[in-house]
XYZ file of N, CA and C in Angstrom:
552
model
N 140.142 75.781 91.155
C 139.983 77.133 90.653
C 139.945 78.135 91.808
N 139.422 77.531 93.003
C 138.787 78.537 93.954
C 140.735 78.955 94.688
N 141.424 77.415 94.630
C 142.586 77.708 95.437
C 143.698 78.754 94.598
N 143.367 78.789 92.919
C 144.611 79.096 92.114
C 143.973 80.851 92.447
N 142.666 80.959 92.839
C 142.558 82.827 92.597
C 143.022 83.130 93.995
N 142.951 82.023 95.440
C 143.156 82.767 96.523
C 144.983 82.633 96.339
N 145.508 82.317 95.543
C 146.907 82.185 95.753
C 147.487 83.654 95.198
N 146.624 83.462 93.679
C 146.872 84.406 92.978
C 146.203 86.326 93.691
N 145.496 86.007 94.415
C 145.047 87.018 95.460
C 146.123 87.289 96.125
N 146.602 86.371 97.081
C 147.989 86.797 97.715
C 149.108 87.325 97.444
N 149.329 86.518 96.181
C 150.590 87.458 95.584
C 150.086 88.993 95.268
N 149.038 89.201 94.837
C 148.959 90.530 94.603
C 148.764 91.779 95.908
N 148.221 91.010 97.275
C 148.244 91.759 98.222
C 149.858 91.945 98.742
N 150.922 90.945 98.641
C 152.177 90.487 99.131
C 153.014 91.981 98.215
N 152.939 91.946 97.088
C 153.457 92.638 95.880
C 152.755 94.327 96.387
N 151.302 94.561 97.043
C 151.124 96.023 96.899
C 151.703 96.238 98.748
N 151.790 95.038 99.635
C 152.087 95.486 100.909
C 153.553 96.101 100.733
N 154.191 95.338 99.762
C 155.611 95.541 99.668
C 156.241 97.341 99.439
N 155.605 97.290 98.211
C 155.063 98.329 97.736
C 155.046 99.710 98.994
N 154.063 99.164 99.427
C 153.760 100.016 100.352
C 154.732 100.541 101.297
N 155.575 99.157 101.518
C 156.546 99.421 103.273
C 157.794 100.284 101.993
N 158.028 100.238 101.009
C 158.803 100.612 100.194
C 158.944 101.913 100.137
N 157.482 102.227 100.171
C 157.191 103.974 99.797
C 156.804 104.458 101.374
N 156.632 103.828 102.530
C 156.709 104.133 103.715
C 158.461 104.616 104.510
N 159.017 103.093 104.118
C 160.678 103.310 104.380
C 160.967 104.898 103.577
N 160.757 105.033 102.540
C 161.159 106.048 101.754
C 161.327 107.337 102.106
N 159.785 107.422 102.383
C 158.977 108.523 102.502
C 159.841 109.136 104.303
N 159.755 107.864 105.403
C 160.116 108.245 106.730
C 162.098 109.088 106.610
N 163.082 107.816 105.108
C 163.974 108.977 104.991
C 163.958 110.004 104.817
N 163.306 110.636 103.596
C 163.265 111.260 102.921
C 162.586 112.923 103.919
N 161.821 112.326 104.923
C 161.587 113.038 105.629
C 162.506 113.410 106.818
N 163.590 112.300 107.191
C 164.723 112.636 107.590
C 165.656 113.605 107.477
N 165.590 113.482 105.833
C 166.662 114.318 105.122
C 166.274 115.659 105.692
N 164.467 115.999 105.386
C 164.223 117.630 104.943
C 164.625 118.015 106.356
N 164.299 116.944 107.563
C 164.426 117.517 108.775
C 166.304 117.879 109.414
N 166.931 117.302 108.648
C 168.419 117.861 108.819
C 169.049 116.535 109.576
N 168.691 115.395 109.824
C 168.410 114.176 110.631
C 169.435 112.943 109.788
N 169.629 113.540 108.620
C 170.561 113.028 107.751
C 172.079 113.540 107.813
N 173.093 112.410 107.368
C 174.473 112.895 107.011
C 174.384 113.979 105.452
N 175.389 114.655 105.840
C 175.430 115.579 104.367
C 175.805 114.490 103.130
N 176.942 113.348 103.642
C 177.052 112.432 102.759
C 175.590 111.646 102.105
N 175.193 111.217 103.064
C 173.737 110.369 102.687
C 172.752 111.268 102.120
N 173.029 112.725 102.130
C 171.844 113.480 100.799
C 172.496 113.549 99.770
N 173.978 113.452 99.789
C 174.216 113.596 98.470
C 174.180 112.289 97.637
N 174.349 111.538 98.189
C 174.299 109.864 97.563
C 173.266 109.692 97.217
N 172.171 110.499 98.135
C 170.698 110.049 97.387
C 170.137 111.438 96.265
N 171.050 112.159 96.247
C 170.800 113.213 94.766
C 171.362 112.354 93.775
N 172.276 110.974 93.680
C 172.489 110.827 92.841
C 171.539 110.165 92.057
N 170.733 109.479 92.618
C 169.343 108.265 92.201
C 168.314 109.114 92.881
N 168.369 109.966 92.982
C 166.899 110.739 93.205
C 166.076 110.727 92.426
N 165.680 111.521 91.262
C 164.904 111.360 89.705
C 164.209 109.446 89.893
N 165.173 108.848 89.803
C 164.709 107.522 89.757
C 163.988 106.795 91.107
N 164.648 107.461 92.397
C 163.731 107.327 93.439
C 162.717 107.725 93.793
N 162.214 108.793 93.306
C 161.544 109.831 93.742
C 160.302 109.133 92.779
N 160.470 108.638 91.569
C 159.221 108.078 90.903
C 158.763 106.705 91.319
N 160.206 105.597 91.720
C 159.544 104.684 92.267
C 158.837 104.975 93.541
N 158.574 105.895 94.153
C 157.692 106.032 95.291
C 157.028 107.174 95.119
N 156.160 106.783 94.129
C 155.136 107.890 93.686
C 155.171 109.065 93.832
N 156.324 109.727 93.632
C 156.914 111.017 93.906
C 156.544 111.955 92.464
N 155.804 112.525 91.716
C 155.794 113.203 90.683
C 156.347 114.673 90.400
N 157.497 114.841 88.908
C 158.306 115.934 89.110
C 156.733 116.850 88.835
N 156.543 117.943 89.744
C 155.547 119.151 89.473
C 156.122 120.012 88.521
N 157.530 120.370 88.132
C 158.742 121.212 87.317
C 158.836 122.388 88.297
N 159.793 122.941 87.776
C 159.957 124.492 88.283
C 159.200 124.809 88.676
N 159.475 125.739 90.142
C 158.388 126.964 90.133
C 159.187 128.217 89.820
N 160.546 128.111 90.434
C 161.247 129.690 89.761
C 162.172 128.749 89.282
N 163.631 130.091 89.332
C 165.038 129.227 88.508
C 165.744 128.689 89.590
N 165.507 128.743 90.563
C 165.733 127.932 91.610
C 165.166 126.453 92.423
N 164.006 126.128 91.977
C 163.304 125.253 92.967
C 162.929 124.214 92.183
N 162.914 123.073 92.055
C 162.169 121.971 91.319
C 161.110 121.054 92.342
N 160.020 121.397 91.925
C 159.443 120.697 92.599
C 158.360 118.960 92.299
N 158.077 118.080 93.538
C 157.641 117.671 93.465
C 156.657 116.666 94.384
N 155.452 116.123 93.737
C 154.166 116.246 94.938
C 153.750 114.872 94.927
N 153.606 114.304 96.085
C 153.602 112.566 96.162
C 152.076 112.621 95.475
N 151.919 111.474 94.628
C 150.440 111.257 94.166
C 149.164 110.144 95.011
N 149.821 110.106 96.013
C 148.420 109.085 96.791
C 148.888 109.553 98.228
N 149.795 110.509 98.995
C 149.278 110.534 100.271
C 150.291 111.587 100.816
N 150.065 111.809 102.280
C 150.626 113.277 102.523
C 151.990 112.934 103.370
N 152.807 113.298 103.490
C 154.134 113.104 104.616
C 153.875 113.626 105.838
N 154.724 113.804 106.700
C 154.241 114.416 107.925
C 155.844 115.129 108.128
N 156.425 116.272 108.187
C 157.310 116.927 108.633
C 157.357 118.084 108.867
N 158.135 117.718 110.337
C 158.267 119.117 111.192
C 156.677 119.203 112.194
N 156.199 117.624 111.653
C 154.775 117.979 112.204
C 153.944 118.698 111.633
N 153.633 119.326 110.705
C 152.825 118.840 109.554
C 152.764 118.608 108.294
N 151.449 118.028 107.827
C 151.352 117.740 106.827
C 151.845 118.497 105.236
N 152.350 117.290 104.073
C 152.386 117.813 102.773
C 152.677 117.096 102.027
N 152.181 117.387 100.679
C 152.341 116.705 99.827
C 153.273 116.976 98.633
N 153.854 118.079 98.874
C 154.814 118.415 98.332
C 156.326 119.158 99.313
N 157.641 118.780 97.782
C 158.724 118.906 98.470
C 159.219 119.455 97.284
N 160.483 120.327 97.587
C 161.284 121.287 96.408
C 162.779 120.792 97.033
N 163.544 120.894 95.805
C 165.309 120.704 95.719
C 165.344 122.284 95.566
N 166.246 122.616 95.965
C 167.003 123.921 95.405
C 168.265 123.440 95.351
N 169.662 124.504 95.294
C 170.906 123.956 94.374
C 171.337 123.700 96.140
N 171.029 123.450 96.918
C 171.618 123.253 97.997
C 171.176 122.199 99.025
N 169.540 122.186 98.957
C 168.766 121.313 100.127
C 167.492 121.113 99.654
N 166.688 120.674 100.085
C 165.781 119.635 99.923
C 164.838 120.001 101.361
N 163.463 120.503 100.920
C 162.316 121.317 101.506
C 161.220 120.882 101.386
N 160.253 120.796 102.523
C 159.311 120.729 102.688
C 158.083 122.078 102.400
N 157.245 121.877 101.670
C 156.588 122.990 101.130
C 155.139 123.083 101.706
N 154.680 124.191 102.187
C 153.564 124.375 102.921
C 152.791 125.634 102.530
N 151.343 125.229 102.689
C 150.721 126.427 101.944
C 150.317 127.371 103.569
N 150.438 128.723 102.926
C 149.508 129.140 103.818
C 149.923 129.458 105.405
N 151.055 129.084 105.966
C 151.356 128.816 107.030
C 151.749 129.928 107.998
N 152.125 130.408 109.115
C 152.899 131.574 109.531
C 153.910 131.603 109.527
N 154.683 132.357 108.683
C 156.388 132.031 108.719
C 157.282 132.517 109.741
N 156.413 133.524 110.255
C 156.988 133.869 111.413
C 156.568 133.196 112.488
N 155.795 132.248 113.069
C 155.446 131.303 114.341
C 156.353 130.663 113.999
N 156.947 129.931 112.540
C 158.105 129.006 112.400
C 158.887 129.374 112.845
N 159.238 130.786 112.462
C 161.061 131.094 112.634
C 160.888 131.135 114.163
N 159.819 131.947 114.924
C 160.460 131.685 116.446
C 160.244 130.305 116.781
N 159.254 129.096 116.886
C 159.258 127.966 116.873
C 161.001 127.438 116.574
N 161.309 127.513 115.715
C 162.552 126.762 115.173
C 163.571 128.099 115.661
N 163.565 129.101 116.104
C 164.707 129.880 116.475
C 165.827 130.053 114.787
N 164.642 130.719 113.838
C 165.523 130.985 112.974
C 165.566 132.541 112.648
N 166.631 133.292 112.772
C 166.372 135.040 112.122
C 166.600 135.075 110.609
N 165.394 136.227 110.253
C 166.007 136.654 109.478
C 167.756 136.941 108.927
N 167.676 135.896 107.736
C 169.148 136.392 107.054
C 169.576 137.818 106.651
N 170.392 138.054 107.026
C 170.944 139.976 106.955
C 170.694 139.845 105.481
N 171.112 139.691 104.618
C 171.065 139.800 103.645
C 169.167 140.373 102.839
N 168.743 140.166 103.568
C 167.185 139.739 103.309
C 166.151 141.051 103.985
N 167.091 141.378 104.985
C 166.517 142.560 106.199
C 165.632 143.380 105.501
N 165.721 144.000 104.512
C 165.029 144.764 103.854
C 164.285 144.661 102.718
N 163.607 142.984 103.252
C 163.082 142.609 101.843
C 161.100 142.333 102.433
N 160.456 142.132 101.624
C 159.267 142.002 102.629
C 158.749 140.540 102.228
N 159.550 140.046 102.452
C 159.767 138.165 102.708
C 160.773 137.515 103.842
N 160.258 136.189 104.697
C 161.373 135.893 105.516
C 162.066 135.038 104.970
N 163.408 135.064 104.705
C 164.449 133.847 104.398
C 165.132 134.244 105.565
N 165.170 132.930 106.304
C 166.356 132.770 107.515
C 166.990 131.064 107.451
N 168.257 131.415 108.115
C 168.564 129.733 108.225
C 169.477 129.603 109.535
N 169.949 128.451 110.447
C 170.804 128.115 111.548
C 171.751 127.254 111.155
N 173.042 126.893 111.394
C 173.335 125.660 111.252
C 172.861 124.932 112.620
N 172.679 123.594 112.509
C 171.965 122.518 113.269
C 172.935 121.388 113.511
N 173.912 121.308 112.511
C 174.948 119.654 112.805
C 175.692 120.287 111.552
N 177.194 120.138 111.756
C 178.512 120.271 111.341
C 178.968 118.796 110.976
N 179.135 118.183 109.877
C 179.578 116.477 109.534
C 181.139 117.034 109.060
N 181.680 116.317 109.249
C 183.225 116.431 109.149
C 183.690 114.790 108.467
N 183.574 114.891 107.193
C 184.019 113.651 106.549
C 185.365 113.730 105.768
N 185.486 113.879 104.389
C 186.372 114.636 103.623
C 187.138 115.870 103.990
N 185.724 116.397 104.295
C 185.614 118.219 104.174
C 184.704 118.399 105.101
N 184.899 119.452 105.838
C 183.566 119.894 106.749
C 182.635 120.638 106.214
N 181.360 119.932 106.693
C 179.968 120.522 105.805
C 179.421 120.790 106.604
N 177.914 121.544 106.579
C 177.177 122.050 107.255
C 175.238 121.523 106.872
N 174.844 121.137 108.364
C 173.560 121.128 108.131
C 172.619 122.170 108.177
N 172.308 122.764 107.565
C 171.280 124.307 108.441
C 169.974 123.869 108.064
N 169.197 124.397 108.993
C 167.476 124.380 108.619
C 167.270 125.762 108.280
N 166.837 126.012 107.321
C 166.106 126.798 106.511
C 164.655 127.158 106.865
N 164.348 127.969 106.626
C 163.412 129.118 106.344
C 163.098 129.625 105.321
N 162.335 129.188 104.232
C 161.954 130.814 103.149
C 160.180 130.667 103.118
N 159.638 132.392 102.778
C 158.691 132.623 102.555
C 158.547 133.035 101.250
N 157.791 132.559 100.140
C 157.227 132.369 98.715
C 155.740 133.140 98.702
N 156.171 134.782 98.145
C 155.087 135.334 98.316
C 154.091 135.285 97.922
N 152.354 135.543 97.883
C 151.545 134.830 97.077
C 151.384 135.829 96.169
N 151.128 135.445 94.765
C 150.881 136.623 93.704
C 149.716 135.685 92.565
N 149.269 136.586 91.838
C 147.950 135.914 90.993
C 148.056 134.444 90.835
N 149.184 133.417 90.622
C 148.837 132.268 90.096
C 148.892 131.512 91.209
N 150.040 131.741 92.359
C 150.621 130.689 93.387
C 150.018 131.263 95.022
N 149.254 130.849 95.366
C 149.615 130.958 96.989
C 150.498 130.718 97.675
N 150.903 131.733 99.032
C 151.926 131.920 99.358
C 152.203 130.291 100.009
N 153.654 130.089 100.057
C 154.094 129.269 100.440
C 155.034 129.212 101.574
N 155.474 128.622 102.419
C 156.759 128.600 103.370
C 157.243 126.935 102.482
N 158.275 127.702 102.791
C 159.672 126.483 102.383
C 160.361 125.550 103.655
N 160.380 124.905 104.477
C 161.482 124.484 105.563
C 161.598 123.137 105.253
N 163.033 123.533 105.336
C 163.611 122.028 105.434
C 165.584 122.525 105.465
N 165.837 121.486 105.027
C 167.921 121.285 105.294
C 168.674 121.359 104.231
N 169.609 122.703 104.371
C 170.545 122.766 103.188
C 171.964 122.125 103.785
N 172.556 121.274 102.668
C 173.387 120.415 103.106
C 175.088 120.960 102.048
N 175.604 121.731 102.999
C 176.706 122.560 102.231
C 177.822 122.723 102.720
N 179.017 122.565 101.908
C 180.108 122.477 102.064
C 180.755 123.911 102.786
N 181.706 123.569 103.629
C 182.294 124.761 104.658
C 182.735 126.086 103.269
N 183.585 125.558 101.949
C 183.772 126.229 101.276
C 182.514 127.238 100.888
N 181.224 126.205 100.380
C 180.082 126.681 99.409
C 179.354 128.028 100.498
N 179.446 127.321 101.449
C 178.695 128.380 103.160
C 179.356 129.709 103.203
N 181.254 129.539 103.425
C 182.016 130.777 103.409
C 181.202 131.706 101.936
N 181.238 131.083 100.929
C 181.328 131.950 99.415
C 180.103 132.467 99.886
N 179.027 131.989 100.158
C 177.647 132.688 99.684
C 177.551 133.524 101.235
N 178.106 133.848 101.981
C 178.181 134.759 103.186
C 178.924 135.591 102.802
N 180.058 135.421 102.233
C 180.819 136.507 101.240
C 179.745 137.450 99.941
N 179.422 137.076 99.535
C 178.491 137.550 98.251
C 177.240 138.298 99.346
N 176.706 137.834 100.160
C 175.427 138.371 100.828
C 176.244 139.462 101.601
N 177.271 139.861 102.066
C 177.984 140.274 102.608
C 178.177 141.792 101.842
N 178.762 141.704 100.947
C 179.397 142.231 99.550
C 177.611 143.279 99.055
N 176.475 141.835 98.426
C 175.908 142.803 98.550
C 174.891 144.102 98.894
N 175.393 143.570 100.728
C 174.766 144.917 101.563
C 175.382 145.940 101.656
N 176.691 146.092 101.421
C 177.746 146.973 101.602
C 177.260 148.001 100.707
């Protein structure tokens, strides 16, 4: 009896270590990705099984916060990117962000050498972005690190956004065209 519980003990430590290196491996991509450290191919391959990845490693959808952002917040422990801590991360229609409360968005942008986006100049929020790595597979895409500031208002404290939008040379030209267009 004493040998069938220490066996049966093992398998269950064997089964949560696994577990563990599972949602460790995960977690160290995934933190790859936000950091721009990824191929544009390899984020999109993993948008395709995301939803399903993102829960096997205790990833929980939080939903929307606007019509842009879906978010979601690991349920047992914090990531570490960019050097620090969080427990939450947002998709937008382009990249995949690390979400931080509270932070200076401006120590980031000079830290990371990001300006304000023209488009934005006259707004009293920072969105800036760089490109960082150019992948040339199919089509040439673009890595940029991002910048946005999420202002705080009655329900949400303010937030900074950073992490890597992963976009096609076409999708990059159009939306520099449109930001372009409407400052004019």
């Amino acid at each position: 009896m004493n040998m069938f519980f220490k066996i049966c003990a093992s398998a269950g430590l064997i089964g949560i270590s696994s577990n563990t290196f599972a949602d460790n491996k995960f977690n160290n991509d995934l933190v790859q990705m936000i950091e721009c450290k990824k191929s544009n191919q390899t984020y999109h391959d993993f948008l395709l099984h995301s939803e399903e990845l993102l829960k096997e490693n205790n990833w929980k959808k939080k939903g929307f916060k606007n019509l842009m952002t879906l978010s979601y917040i690991h349920k047992k422990k914090s990531i570490i990117v960019f050097g620090m801590e969080t427990k939450e991360i947002a998709f937008t229609n382009t990249g995949i962000f690390a979400v931080f409360q509270n932070k200076d968005v401006h120590a980031l942008a000079n830290k990371y050498q990001i300006s304000q986006h023209p488009f934005f100049k006259n707004k009293p929020f920072f969105s800036g972005e760089k490109i960082v790595k150019t992948d040339i597979t199919y089509e040439k895409s673009f890595r940029k690190l991002s910048l946005m500031e999420m202002l705080e208002d009655a329900d949400h404290p303010q937030e900074v956004y950073l992490g890597c939008q992963y976009i096609s040379e076409f999708e990059h030209n159009r939306l520099e065209k449109e930001a372009k267009a409407w400052n004019e």
